[in-house]
CSV table of C-alpha atoms and ligand atoms in Angstrom, one decimal:
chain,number,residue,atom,x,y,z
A,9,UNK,CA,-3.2,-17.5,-2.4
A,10,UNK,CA,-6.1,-18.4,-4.1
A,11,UNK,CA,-8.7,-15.8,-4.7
A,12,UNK,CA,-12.0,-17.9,-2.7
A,13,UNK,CA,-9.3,-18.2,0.2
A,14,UNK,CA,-8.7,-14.4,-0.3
A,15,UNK,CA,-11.7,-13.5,-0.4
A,16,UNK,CA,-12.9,-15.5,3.0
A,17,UNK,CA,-10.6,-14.2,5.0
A,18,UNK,CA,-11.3,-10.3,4.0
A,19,UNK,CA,-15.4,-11.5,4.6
A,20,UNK,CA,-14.2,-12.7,7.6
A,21,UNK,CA,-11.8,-10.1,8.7
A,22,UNK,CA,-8.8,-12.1,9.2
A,23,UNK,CA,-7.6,-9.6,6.5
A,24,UNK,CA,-9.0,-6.3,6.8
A,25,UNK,CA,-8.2,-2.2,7.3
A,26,UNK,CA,-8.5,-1.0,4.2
A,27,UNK,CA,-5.3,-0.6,2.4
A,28,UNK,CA,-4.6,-4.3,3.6
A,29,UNK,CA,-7.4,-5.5,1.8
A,30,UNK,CA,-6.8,-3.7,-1.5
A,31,UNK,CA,-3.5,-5.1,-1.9
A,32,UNK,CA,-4.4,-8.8,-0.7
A,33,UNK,CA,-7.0,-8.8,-3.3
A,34,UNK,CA,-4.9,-7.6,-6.1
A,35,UNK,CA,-2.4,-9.9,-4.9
A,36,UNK,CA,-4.9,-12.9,-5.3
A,37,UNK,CA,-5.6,-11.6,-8.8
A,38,UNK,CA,-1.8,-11.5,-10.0
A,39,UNK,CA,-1.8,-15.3,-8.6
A,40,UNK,CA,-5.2,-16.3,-10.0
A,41,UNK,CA,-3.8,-14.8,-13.7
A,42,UNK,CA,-0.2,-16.5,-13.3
A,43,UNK,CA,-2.0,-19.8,-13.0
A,44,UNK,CA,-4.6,-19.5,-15.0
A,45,UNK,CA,-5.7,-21.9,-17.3
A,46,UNK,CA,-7.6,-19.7,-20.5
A,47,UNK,CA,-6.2,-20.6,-23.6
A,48,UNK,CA,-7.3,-17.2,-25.3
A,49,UNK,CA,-7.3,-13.6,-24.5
A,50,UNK,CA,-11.0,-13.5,-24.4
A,51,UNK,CA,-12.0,-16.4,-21.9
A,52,UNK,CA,-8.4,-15.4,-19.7
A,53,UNK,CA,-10.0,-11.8,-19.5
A,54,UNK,CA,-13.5,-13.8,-18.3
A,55,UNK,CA,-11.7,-15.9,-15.8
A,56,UNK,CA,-10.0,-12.4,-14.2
A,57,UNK,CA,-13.2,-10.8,-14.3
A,58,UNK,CA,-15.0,-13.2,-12.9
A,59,UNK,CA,-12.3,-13.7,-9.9
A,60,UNK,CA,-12.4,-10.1,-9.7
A,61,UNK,CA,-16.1,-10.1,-9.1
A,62,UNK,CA,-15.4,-12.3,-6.0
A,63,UNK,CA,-12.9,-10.4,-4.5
A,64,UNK,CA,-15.1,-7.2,-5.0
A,65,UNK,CA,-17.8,-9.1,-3.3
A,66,UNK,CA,-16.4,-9.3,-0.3
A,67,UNK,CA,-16.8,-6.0,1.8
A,68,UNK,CA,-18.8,-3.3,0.3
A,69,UNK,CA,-17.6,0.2,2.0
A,70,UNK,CA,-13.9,0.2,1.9
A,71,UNK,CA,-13.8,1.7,-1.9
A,72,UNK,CA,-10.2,0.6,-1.6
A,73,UNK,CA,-11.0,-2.5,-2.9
A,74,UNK,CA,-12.9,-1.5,-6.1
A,75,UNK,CA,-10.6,1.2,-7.0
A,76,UNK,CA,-7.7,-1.1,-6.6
A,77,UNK,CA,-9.1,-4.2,-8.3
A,78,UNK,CA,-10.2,-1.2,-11.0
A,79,UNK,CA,-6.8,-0.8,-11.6
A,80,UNK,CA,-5.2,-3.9,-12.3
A,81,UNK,CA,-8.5,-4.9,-14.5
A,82,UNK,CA,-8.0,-2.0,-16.5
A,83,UNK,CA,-4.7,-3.4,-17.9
A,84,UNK,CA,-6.3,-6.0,-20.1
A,85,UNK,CA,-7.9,-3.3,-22.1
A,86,UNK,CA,-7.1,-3.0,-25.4
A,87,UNK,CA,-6.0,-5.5,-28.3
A,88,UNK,CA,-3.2,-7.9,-26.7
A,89,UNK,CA,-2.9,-10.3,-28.9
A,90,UNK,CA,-1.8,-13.4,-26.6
A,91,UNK,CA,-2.9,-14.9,-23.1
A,92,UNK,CA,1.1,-14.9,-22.2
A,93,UNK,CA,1.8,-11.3,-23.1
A,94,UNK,CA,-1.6,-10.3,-21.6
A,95,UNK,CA,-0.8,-12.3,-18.4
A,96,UNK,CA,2.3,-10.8,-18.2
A,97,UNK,CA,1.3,-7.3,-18.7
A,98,UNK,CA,-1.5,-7.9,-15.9
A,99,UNK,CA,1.0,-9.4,-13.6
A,100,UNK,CA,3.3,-6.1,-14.1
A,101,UNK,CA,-0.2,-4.1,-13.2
A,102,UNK,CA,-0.4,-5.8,-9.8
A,103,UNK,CA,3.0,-5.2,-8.6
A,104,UNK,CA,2.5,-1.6,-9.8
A,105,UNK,CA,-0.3,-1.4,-8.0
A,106,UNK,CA,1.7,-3.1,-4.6
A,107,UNK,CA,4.5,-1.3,-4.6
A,108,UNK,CA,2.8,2.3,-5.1
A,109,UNK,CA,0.6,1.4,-2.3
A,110,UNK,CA,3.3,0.5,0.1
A,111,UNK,CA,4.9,3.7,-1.1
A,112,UNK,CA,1.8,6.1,-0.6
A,113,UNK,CA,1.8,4.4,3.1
A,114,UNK,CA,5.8,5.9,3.7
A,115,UNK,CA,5.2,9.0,1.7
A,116,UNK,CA,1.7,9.9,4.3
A,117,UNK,CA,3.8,8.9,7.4
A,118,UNK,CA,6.4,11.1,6.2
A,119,UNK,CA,4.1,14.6,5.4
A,120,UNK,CA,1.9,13.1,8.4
A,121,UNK,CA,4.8,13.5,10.6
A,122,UNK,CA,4.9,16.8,9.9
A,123,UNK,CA,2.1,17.7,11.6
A,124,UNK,CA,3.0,16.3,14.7
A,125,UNK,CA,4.5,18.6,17.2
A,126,UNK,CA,7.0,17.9,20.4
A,127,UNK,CA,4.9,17.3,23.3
A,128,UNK,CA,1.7,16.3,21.7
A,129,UNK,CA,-1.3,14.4,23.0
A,130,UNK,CA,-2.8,11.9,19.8
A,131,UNK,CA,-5.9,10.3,19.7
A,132,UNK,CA,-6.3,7.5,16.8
A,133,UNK,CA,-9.1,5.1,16.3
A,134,UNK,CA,-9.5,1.3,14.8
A,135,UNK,CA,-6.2,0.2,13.8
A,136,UNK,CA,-5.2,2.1,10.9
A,137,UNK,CA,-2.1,1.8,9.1
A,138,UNK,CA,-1.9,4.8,7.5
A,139,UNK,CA,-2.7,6.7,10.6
A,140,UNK,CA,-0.3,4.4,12.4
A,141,UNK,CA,2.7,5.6,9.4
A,142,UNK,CA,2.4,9.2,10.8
A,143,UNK,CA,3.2,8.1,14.0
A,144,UNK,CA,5.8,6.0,13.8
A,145,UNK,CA,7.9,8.7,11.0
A,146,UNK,CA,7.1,11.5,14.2
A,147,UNK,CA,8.4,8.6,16.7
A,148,UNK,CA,11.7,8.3,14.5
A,149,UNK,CA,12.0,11.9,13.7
A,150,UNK,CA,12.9,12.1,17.4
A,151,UNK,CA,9.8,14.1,18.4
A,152,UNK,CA,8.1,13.0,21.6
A,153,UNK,CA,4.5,12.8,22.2
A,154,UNK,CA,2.0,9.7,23.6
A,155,UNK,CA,-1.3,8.8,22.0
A,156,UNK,CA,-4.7,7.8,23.2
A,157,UNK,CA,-6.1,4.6,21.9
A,158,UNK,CA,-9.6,3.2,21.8
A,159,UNK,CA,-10.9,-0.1,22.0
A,160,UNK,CA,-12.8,-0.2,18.8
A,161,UNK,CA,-15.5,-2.5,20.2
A,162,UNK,CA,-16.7,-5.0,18.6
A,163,UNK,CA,-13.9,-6.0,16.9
A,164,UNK,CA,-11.0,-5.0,19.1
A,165,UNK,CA,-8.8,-3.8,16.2
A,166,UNK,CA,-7.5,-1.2,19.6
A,167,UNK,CA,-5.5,-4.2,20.6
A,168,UNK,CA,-3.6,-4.6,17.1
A,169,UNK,CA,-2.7,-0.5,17.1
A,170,UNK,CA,-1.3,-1.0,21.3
A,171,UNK,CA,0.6,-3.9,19.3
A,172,UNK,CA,2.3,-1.5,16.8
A,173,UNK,CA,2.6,1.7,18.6
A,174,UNK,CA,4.2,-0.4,22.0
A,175,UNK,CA,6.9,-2.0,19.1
A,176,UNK,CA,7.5,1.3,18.0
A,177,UNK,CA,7.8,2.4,21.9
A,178,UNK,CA,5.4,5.2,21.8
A,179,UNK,CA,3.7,6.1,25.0
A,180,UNK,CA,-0.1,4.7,24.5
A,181,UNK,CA,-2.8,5.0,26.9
A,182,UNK,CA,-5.7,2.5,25.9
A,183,UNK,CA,-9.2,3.9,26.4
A,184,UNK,CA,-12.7,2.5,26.0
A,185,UNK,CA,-14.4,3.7,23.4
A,186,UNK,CA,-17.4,5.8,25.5
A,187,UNK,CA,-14.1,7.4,27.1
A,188,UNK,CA,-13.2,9.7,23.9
A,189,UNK,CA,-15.5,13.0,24.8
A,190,UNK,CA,-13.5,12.7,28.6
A,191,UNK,CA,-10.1,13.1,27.5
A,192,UNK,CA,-10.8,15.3,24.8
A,193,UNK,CA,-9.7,17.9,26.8
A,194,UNK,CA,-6.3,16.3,26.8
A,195,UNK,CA,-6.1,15.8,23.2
A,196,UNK,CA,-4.2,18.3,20.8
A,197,UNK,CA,-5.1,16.0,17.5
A,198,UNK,CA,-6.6,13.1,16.5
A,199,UNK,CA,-5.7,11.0,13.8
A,200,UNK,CA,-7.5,8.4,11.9
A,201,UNK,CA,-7.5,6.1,8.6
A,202,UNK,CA,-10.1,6.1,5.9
A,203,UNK,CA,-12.4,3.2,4.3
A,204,UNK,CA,-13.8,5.8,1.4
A,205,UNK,CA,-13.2,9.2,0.9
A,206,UNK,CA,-16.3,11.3,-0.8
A,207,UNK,CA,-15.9,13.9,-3.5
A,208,UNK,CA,-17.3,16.6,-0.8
A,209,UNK,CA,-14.3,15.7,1.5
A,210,UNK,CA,-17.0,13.3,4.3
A,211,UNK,CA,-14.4,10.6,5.5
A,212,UNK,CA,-16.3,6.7,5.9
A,213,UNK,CA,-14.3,5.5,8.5
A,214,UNK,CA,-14.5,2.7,11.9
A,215,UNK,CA,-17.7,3.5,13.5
A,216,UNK,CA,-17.0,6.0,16.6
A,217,UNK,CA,-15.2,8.2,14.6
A,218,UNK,CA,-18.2,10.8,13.7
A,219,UNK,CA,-18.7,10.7,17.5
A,220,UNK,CA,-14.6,11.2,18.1
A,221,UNK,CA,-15.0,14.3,15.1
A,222,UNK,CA,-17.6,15.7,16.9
A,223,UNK,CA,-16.0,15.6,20.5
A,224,UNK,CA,-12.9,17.0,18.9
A,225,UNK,CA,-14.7,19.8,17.2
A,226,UNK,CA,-16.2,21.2,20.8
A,227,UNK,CA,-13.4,21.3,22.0
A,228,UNK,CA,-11.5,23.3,18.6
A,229,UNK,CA,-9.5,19.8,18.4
A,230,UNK,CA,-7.7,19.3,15.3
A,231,UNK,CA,-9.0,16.3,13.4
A,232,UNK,CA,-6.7,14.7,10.6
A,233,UNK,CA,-7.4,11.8,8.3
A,234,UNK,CA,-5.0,9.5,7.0
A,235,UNK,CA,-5.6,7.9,3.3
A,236,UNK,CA,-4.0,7.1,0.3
A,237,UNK,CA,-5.9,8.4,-3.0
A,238,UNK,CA,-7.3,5.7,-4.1
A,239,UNK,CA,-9.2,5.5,-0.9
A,240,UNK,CA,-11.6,8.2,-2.8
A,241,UNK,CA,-14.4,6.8,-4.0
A,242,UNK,CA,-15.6,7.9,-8.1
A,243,UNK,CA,-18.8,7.0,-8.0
A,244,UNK,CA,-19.6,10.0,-5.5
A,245,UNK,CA,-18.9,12.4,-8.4
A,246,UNK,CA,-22.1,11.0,-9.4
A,247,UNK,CA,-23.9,11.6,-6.5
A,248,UNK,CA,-24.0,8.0,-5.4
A,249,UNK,CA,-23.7,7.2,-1.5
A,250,UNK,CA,-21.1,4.8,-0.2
A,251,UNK,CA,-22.8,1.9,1.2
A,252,UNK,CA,-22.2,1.5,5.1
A,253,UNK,CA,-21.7,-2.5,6.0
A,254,UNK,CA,-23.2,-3.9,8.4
A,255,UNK,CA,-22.2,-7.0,9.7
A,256,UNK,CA,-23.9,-9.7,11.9
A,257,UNK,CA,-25.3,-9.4,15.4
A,258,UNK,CA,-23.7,-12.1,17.2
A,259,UNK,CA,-19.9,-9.9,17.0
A,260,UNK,CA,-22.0,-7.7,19.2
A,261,UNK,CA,-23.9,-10.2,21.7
A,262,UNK,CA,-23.6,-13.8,21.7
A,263,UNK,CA,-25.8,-15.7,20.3
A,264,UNK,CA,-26.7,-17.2,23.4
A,265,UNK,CA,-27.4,-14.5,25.1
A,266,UNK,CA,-29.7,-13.5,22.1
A,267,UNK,CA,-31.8,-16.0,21.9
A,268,UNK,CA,-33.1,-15.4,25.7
A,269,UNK,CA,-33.7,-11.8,24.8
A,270,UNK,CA,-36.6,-12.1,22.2
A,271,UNK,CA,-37.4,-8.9,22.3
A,272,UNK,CA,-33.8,-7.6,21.7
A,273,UNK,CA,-32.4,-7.0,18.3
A,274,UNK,CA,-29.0,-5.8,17.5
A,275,UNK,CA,-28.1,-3.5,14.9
A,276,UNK,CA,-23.9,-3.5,14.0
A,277,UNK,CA,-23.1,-0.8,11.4
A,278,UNK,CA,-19.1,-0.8,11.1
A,279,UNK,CA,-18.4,2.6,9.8
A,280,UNK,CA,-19.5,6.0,10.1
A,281,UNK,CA,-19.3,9.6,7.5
A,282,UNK,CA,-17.8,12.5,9.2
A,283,UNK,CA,-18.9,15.3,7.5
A,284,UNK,CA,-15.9,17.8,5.9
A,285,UNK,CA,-16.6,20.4,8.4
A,286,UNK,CA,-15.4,18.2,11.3
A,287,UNK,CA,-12.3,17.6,9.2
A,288,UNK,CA,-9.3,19.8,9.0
A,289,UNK,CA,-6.6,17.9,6.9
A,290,UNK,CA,-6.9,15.0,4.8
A,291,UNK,CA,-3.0,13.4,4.4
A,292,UNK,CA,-2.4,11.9,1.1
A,293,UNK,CA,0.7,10.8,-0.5
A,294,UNK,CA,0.3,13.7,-2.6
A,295,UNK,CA,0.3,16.1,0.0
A,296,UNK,CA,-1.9,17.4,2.7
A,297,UNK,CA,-5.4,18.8,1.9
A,298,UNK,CA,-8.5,20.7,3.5
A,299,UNK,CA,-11.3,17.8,2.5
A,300,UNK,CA,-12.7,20.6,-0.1
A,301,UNK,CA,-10.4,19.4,-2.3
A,302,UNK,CA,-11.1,15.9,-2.4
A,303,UNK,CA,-13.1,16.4,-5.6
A,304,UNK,CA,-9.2,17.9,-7.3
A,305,UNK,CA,-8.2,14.8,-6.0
A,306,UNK,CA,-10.4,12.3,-7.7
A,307,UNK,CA,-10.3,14.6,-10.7
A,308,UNK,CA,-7.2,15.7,-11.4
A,309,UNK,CA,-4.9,13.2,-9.6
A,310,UNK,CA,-7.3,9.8,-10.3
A,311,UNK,CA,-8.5,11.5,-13.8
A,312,UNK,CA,-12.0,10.6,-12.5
A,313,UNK,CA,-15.0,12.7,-13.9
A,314,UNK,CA,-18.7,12.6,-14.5
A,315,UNK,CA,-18.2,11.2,-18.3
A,316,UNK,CA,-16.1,8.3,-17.0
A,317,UNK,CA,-19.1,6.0,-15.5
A,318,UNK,CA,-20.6,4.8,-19.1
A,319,UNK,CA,-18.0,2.5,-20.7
A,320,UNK,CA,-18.4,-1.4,-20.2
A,321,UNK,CA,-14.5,-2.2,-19.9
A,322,UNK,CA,-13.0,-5.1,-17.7
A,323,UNK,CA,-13.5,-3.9,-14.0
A,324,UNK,CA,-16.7,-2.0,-15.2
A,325,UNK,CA,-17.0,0.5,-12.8
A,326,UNK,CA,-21.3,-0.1,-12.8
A,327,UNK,CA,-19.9,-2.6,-9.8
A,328,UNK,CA,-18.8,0.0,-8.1
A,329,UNK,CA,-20.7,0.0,-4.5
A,330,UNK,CA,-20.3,3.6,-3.4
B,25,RI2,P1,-5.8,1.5,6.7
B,25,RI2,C1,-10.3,-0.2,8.8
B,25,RI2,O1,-11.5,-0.9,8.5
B,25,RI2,C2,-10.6,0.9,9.8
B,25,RI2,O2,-11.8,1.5,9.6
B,25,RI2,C3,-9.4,1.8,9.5
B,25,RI2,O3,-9.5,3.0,10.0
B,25,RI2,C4,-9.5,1.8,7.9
B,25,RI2,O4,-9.8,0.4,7.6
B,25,RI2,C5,-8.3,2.2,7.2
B,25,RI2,O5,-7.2,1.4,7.5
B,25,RI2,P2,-11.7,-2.5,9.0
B,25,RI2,O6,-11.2,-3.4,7.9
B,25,RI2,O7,-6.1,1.3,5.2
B,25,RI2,O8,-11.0,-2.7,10.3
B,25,RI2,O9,-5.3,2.9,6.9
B,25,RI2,O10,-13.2,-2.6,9.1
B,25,RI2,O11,-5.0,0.4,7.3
């Protein structure tokens, strides 16, 4: 697809959740470099850069995208002498890039599944498909249990996870969103995605889901978070907050309707930080963590640390917006 269609439809959401995005965006990149036109290594590494830049654009907390588009960009480091043999080597980076993500998502459902016990009551929230993984491996690992789903208003991404768990033919009883702090007392874990993971183990996440941590916490409910590693965001080593999107007012009140309330102004921040003490386990595809250890994560699994935030290489990282 090419990258300014891409990139539309992850502004728009018609692509979205975050691992989705990541690899739709480095899929636009591997097309964008298979076609492009740059006669030398120099203004081919432009043109991906400057594709890149759109793509990055595009959403600014799901630190998916950055890290991911990080990746691929930082295969045109380095002295490659033509645009064919630096093309190709991009290309290769994409696919990497692809495939390990689609295998992160089996390897979290499988160590997710783990968790999950006969019996069970699950609450999950947004429509996450790392989340979703964990499920589904329990569901074919023969263990029985039904799930709690919200409604994720505004966007109604509740209606795409009753989509995926009815396929999978888990029992699923669909809740508004308010009704979470009710049925806690019901619930034996919840289970969510991730957007962006911080160094001090806070989860960014659909907003509602600090509320859903906190209800779960009152009630000594066990609260695991679903996300692949490079859903942790580098830039927090330094300190630096992830930015929390907010999108426009009319996906909350029609426009309409707004413009006979004058007085009325809507505010529509999509995600929310839980903090780490509301977390118990963060499921990676390299294993299962308390959210203390996100900083080993970033540091020892991504090879992140403070020094690493100077350099001025394709995919700088200063456009990092976390
Ligand atoms: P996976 C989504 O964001 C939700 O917040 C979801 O929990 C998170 O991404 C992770 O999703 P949005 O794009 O990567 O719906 O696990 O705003 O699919």
């Amino acid at each position: 697809m090419v990258v300014s269609d891409t990139a539309e439809k992850i502004k728009k959401m018609e692509i979205r959740g975050a691992g989705r995005i990541a690899r739709a965006a480095v899929a636009a990149l591997m097309d964008h470099a298979a076609s492009a036109t740059a006669r030398d290594a120099a203004s081919f590494r432009n043109e991906m850069r400057e594709a890149a830049a759109l793509l990055q654009g595009t959403r600014p907390t799901a630190v998916s995208l950055p890290n991911a588009i990080h990746r691929v960009m930082r295969s045109l480091e380095g002295d490659t002498p033509t645009v064919q043999e630096l093309r190709d080597h991009f290309i290769v980076a994409c696919r990497n890039f692809i495939s390990s993500s689609e295998a992160a998502i089996e390897r979290i459902g499988a160590i997710g599944a783990g968790h999950i016990q006969e019996g069970d009551t699950l609450l999950t929230h947004c429509n996450s498909e790392a989340a979703l993984a964990c499920l589904i491996a329990a569901q074919r690992k023969g263990i029985s249990f039904e799930v709690y789903a919200t409604e994720v208003r505004p966007g109604n991404q509740g209606l795409l996870t009753l989509k995926t768990l009815n396929e999978a033919r888990i029992p699923t009883i669909y809740i508004v969103d308010s009704a979470v702090r009710s049925v806690m007392r019901e619930v034996d874990r919840v289970i969510v995605g991730a957007d962006a993971v911080t160094v001090n183990g806070a989860v960014v996440n659909k907003i509602g889901t600090s509320q859903i941590a906190l209800a779960a916490h009152e009630r000594k409910v066990s609260m695991m978070v679903a996300a692949e590693t490079y859903k942790f965001a580098p830039r927090t080593i330094l300190g630096e907050f992830i930015r929390i999107e907010e999108r426009g007012p009319e996906e909350v009140l029609p426009a309409a309707l707004a413009k006979k309330l004058p007085y009325v102004r809507v505010k529509n921040p999509v995600f929310d930080v839980t903090p780490p003490e509301y977390i118990d386990l963060i499921v990676t595809e390299e294993g299962a963590i308390p959210p203390q250890m996100a900083y080993i994560i970033l540091r020892d699994y991504l090879g992140w640390s403070t020094g690493d935030f100077g350099g001025n290489s394709p995919g700088a990282t200063e456009n990092f917006d976390v």
